PDB file of C-alpha atoms and ligand atoms in Angstrom:
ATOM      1  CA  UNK O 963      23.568  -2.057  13.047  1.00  0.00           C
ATOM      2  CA  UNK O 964      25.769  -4.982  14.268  1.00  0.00           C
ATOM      3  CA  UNK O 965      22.875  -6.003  17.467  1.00  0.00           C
ATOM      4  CA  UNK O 966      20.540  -6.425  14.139  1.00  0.00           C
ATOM      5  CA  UNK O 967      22.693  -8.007  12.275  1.00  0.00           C
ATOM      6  CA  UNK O 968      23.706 -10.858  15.348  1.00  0.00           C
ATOM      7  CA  UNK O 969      20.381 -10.575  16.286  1.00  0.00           C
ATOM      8  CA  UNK O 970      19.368 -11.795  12.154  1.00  0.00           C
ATOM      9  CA  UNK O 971      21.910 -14.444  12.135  1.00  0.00           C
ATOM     10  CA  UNK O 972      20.293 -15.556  15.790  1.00  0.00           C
ATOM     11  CA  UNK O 973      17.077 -16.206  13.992  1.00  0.00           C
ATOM     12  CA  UNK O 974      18.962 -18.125  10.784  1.00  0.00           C
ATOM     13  CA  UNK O 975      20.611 -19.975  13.171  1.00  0.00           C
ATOM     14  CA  UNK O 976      17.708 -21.312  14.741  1.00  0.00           C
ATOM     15  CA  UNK O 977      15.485 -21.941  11.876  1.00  0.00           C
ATOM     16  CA  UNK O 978      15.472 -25.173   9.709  1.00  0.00           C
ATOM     17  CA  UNK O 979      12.495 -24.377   7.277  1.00  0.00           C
ATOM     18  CA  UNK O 980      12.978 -20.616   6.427  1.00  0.00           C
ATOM     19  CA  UNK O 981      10.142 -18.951   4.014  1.00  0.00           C
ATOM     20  CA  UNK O 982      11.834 -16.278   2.248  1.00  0.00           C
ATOM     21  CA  UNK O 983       9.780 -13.599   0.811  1.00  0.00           C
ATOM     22  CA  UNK O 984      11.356 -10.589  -1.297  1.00  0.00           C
ATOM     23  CA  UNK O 985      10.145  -7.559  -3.275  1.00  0.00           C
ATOM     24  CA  UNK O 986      11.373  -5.011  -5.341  1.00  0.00           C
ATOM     25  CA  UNK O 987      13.847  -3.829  -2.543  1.00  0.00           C
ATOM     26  CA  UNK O 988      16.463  -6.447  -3.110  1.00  0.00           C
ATOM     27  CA  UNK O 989      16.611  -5.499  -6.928  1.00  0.00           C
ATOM     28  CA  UNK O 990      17.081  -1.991  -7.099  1.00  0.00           C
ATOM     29  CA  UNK O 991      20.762  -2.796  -6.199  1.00  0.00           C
ATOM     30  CA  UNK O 992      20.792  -4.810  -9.268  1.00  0.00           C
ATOM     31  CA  UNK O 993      19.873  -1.783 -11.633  1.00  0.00           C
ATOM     32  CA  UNK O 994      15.985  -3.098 -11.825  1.00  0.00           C
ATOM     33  CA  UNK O 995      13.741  -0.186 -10.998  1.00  0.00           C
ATOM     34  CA  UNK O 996      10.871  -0.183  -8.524  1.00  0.00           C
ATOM     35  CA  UNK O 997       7.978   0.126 -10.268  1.00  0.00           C
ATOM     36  CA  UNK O 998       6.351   2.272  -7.210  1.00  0.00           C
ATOM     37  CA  UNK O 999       9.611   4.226  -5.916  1.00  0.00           C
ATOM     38  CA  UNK O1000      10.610   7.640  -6.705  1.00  0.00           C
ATOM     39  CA  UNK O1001      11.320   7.011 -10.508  1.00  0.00           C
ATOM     40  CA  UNK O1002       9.080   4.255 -10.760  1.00  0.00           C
ATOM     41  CA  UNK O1003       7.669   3.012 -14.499  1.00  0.00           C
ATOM     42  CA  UNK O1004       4.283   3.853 -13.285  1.00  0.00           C
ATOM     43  CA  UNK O1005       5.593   7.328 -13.301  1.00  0.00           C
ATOM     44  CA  UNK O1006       5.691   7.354 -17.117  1.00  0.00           C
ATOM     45  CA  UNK O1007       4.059   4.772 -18.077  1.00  0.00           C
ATOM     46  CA  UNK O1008       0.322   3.732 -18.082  1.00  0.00           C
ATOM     47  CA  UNK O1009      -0.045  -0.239 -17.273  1.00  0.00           C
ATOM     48  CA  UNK O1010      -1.649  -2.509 -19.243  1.00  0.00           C
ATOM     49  CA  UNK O1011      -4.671  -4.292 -17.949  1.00  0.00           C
ATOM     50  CA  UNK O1012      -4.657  -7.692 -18.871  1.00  0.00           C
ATOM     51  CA  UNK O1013      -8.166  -7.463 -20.111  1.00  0.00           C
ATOM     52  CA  UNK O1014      -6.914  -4.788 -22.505  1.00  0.00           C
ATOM     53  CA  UNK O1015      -4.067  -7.035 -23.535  1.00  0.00           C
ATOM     54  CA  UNK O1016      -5.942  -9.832 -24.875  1.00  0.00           C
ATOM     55  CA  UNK O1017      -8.930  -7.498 -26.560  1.00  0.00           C
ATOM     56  CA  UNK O1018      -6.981  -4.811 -27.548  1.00  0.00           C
ATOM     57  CA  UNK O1019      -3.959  -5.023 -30.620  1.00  0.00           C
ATOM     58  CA  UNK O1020      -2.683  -1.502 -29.895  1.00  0.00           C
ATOM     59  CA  UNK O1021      -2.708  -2.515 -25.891  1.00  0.00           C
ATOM     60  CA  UNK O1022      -0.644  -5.580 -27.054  1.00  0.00           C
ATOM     61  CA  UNK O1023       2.301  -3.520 -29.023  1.00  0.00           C
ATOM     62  CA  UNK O1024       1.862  -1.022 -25.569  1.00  0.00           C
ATOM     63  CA  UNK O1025       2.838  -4.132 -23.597  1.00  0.00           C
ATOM     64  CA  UNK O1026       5.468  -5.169 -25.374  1.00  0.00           C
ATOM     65  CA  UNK O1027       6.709  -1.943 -26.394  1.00  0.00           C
ATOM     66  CA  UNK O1028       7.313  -1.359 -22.146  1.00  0.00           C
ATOM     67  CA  UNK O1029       8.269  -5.103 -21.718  1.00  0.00           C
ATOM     68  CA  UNK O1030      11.168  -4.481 -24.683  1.00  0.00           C
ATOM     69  CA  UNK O1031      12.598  -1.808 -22.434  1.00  0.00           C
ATOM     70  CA  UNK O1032      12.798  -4.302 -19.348  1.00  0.00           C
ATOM     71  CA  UNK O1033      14.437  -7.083 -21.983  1.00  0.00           C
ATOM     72  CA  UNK O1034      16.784  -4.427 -23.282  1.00  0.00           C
ATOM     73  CA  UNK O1035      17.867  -4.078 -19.415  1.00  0.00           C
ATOM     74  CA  UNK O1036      18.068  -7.986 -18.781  1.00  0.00           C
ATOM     75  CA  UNK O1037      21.274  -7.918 -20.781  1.00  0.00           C
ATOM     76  CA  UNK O1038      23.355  -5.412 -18.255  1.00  0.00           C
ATOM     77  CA  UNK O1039      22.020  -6.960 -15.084  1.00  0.00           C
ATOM     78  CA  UNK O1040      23.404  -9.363 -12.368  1.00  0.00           C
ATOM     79  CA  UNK O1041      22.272 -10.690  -9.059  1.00  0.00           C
ATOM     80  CA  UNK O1042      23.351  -8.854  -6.559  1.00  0.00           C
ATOM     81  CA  UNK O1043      24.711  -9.444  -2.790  1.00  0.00           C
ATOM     82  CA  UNK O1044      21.663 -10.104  -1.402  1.00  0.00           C
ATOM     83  CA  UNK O1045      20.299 -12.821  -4.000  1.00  0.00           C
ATOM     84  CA  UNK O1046      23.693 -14.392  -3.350  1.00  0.00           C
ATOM     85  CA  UNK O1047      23.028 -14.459   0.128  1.00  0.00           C
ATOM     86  CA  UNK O1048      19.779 -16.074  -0.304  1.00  0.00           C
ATOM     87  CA  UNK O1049      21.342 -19.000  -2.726  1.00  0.00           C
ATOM     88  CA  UNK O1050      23.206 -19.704   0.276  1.00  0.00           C
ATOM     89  CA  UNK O1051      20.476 -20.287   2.958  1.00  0.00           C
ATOM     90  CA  UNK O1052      18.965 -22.920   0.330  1.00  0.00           C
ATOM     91  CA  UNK O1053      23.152 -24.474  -0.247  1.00  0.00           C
ATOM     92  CA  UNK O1054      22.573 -24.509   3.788  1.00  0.00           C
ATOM     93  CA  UNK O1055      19.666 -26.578   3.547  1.00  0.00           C
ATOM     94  CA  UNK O1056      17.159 -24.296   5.424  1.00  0.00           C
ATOM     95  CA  UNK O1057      15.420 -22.797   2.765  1.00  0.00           C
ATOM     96  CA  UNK O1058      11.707 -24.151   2.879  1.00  0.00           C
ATOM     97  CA  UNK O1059      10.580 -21.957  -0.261  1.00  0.00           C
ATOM     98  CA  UNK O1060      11.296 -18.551  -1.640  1.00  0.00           C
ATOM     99  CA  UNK O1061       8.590 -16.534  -2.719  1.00  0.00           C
ATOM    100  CA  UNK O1062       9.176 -13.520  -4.790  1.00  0.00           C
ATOM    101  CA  UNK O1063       6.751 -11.181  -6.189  1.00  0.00           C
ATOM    102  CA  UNK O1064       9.628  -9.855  -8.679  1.00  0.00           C
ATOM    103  CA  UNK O1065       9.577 -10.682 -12.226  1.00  0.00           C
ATOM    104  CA  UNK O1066      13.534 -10.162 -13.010  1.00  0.00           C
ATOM    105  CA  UNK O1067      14.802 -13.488 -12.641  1.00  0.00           C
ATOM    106  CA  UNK O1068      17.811 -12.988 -10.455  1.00  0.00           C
ATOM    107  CA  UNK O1069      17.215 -15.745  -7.802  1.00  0.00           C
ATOM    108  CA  UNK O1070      17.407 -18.282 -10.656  1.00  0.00           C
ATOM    109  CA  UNK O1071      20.584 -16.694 -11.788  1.00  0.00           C
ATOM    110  CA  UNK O1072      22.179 -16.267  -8.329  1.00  0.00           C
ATOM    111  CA  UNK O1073      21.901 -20.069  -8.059  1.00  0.00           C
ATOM    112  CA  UNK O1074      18.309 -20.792  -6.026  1.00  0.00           C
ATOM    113  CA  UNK O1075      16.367 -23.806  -7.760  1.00  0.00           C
ATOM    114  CA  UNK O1076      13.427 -23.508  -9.696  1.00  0.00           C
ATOM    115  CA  UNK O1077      11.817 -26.117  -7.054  1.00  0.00           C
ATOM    116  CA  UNK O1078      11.958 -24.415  -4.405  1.00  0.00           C
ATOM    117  CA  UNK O1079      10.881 -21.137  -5.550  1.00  0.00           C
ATOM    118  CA  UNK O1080       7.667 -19.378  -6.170  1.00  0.00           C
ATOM    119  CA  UNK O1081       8.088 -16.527  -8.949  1.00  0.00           C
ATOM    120  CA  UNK O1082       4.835 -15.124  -7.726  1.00  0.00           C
ATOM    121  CA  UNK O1083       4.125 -12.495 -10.458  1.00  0.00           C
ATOM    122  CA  UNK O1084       5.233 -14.165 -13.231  1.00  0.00           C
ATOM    123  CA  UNK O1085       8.614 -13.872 -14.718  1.00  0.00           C
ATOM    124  CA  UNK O1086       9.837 -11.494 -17.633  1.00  0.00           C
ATOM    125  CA  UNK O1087      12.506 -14.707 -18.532  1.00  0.00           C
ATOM    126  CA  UNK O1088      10.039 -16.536 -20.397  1.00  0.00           C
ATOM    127  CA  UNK O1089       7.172 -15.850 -22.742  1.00  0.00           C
ATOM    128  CA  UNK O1090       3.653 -17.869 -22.578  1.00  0.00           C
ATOM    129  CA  UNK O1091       1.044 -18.447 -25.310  1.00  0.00           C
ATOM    130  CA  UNK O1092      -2.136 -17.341 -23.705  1.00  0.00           C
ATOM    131  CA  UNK O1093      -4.220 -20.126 -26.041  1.00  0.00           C
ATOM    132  CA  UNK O1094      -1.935 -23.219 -25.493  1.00  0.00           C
ATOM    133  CA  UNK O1095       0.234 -22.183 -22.472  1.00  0.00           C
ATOM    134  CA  UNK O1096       3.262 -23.087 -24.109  1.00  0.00           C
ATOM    135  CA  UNK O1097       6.577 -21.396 -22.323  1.00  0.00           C
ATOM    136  CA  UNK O1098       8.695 -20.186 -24.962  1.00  0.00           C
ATOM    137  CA  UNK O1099      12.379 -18.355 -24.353  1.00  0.00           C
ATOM    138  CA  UNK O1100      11.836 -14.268 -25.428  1.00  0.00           C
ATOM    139  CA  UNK O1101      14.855 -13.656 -27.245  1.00  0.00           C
ATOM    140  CA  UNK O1102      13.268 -14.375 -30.313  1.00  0.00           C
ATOM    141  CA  UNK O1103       9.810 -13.054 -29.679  1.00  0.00           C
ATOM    142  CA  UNK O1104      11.572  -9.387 -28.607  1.00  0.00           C
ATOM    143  CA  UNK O1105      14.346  -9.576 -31.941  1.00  0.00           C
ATOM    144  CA  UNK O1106      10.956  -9.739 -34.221  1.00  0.00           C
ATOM    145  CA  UNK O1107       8.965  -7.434 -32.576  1.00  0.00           C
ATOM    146  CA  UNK O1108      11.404  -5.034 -32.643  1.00  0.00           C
ATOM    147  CA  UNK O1109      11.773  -5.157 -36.334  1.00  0.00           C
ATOM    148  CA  UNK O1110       8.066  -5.853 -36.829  1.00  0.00           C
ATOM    149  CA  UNK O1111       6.337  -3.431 -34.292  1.00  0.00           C
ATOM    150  CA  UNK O1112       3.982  -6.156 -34.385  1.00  0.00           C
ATOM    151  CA  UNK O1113       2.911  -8.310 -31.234  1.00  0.00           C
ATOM    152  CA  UNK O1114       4.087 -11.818 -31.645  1.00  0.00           C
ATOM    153  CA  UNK O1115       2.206 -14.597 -32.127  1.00  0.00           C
ATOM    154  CA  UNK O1116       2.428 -18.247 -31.276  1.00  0.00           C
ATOM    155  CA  UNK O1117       4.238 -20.693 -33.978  1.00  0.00           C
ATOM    156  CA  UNK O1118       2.582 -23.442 -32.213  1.00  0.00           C
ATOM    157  CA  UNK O1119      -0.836 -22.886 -32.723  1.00  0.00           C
ATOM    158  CA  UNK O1120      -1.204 -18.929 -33.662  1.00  0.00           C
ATOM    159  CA  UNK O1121      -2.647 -17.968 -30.028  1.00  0.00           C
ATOM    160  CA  UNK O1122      -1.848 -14.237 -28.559  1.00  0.00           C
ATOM    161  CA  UNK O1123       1.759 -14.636 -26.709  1.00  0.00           C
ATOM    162  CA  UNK O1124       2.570 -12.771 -23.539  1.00  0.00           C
ATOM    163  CA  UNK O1125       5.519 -11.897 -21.333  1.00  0.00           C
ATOM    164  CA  UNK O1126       4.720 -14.733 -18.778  1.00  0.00           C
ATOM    165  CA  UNK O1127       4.594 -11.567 -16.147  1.00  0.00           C
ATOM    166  CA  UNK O1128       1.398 -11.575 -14.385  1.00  0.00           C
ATOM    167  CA  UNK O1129      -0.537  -8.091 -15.500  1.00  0.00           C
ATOM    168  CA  UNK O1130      -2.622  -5.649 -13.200  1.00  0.00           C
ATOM    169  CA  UNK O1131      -6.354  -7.761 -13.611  1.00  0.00           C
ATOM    170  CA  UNK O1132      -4.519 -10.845 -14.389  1.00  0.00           C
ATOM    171  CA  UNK O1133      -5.296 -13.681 -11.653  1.00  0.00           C
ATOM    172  CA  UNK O1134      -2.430 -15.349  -9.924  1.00  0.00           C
ATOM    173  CA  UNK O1135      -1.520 -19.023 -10.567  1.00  0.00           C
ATOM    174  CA  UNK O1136      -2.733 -21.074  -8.560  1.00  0.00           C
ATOM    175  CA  UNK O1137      -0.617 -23.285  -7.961  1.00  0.00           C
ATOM    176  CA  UNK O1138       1.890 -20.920  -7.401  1.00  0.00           C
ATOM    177  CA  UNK O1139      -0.599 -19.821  -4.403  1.00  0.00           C
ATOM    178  CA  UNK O1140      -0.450 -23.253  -3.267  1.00  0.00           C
ATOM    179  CA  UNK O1141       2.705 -23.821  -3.198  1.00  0.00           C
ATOM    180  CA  UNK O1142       3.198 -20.921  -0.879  1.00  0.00           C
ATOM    181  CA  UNK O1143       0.506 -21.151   1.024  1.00  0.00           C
ATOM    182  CA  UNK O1144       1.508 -24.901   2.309  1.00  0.00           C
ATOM    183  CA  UNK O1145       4.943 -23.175   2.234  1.00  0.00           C
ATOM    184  CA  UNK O1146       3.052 -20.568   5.026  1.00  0.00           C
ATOM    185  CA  UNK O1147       1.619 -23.181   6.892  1.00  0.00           C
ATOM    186  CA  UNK O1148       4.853 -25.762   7.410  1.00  0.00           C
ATOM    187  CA  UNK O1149       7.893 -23.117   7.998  1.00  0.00           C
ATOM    188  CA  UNK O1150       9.416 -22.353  11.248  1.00  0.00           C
ATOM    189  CA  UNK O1151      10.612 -18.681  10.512  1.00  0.00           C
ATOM    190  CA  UNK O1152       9.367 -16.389   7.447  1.00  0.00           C
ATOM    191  CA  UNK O1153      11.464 -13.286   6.205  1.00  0.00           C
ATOM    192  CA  UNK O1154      10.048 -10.667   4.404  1.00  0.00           C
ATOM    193  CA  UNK O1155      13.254  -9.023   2.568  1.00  0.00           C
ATOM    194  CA  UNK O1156      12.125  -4.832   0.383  1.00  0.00           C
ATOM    195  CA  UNK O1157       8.946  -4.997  -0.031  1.00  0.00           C
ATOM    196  CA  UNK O1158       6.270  -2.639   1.208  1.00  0.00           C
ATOM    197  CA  UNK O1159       4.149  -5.665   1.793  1.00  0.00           C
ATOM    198  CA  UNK O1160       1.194  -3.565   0.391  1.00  0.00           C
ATOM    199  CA  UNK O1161       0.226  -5.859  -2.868  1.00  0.00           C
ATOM    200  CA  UNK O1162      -1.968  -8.448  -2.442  1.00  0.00           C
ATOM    201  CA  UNK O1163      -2.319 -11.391  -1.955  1.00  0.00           C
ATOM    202  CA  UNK O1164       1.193 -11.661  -2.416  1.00  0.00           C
ATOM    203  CA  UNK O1165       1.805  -9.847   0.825  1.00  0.00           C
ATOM    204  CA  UNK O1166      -0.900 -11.698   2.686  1.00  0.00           C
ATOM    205  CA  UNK O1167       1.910 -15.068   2.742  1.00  0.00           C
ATOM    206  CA  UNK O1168       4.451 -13.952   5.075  1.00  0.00           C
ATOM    207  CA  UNK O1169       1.525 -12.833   7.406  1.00  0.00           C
ATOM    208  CA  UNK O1170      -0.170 -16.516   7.143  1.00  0.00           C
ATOM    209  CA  UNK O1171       3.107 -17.452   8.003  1.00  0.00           C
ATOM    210  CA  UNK O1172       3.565 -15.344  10.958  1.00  0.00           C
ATOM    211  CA  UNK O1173       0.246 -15.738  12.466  1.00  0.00           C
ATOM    212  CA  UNK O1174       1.383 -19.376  13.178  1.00  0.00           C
ATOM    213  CA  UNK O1175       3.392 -17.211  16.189  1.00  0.00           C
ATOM    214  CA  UNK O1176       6.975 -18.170  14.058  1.00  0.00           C
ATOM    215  CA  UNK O1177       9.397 -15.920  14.229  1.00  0.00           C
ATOM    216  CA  UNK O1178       8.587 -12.847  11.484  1.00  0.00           C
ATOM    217  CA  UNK O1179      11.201 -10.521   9.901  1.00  0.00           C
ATOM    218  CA  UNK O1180      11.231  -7.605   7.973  1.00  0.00           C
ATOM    219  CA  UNK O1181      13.601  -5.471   6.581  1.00  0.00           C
ATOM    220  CA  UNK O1182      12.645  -2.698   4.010  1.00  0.00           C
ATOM    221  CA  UNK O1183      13.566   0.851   3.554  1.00  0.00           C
ATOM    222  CA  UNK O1184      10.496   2.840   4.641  1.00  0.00           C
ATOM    223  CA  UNK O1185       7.298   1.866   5.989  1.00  0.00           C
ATOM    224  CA  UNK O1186       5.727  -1.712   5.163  1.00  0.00           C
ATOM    225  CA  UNK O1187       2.090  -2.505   5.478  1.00  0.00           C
ATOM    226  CA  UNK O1188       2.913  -5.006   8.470  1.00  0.00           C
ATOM    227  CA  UNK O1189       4.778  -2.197  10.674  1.00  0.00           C
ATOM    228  CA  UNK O1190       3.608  -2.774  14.047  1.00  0.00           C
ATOM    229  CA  UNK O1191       1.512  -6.136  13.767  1.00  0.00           C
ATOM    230  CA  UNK O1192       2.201  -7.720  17.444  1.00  0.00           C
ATOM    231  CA  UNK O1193       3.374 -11.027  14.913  1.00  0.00           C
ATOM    232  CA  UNK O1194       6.488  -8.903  13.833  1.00  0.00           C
ATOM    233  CA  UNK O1195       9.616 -10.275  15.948  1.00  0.00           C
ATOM    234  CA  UNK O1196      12.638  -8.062  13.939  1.00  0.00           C
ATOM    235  CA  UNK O1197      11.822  -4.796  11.890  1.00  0.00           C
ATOM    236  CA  UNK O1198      15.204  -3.334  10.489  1.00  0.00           C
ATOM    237  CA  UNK O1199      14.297   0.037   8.888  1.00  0.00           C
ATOM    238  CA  UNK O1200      17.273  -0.004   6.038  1.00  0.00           C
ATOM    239  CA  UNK O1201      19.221  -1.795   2.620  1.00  0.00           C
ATOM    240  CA  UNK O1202      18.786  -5.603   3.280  1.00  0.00           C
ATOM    241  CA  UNK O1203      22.249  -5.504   1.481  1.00  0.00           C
ATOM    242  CA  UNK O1204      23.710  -4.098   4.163  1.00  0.00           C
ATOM    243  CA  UNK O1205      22.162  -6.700   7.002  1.00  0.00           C
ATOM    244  CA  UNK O1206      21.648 -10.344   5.211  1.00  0.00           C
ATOM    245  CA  UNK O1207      24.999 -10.877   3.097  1.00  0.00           C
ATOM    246  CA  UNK O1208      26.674 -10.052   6.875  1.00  0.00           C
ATOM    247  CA  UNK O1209      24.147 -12.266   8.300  1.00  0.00           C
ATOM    248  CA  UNK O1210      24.238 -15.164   6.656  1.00  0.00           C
ATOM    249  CA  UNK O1211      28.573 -14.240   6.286  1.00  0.00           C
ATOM    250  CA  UNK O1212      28.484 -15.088  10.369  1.00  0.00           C
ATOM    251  CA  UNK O1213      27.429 -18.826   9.454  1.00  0.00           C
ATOM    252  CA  UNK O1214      24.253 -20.274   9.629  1.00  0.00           C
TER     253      UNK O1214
HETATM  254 ZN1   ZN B 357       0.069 -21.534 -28.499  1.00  0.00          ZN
END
């Protein structure tokens, strides 16, 4: 474990425009399930298509009947080591962009910046009016549903409102995919931190990235999509709690 972790801190150490890209593994540590693990929602729960969403009223309580459940959690969780560890590559100055496909949050709260970061599924923090596209906090949205049962509705201008996570049939934003994208074509090193790199397109940045013959990291517990790609330069097979805190701890 220590030649992975000196060999990690080898590759911080020489990078100056890092693109950081994390996945449900750096959460779970947090108390945020993985949708696809073990006891995934997915397991329990049948997802709502985004089509369904915005035709359907009973699809719309469904949504935020599951989303309530994920609020409910918001209030007991906190960033863990390893989104502390990543604030501090961006304090260090060698953060280029972090792109996240999870919805949770927690890099805002662990102290990264909202400019240099791509929430590339949406976020659960905020609400959006699908009519107007107004960004609205939830609190209030989730206190009234609960009491209601009834999906809320915009006070702006009456338009369906939506957890501003991006749903299975939902197209990405694209600027988001921009961002990242130039993000992929400008770094110097790309890490790709739990995920299975097996949802796309979100998994198809880090590879743009790496195809540019920078150096290309993963570490994941299990088997990623990219496992064994010649453009893979460090694979560590484990928690990334227990290799980038360390990592980054040896001064980069
Ligand atoms: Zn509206």
């Amino acid at each position: 474990m220590n030649d992975q972790i000196k060999a990690l801190n080898n590759f911080l150490l020489a990078a100056e425009k890092i693109m950081l890209f994390t996945g449900a593994g750096i959460s779970t540590n947090s108390g945020i399930p993985d949708y696809r693990g073990p006891q995934g929602v997915w397991k329990t729960r049948q997802p709502v298509y985004f089509d369904d969403f915005m035709s359907s009223y009973a699809a719309r309580v469904e949504y935020w009947d599951f989303k309530l459940e994920s609020w409910e959690n918001y209030k007991h969780v906190q960033p863990n080591s390893i989104h502390r560890a990543i604030a501090k590559i961006e304090k260090a100055g060698k953060m280029l962009l972090l792109v996240t496909q999870n919805v949770d949050g927690l890099h805002v709260l662990a102290g990264n910046s909202r400019e240099k970061l791509v929430e590339i599924h949406g976020t659960d923090r905020l609400v959006e009016c699908m009519q107007c596209h107004e960004f609205t906090d939830p609190d209030a949205h989730f206190e009234l549903f609960k009491k209601t049962q009834e999906p809320p509705t915009c006070h702006s201008c009456g338009g369906i409102l939506k957890p501003a996570t991006i749903s299975f049939g939902q197209s990405l934003r694209q600027d988001d995919l921009q961002r990242a994208y130039d993000a992929a074509s400008e770094c110097d090193c790309v890490l790709a931190l739990g995920s299975t790199l097996s949802v796309h397109p979100a998994a198809s940045l880090p590879l743009a990235a790496a195809r540019r013959g920078i150096p290309y990291i993963i570490i994941n517990r299990g088997d990623t999509d990219h496992d064994g790609l010649s453009h893979v330069s460090l694979r560590i097979d484990g928690d990334v709690a227990d290799y980038l805190p360390a990592a980054v701890e040896m001064g980069i």
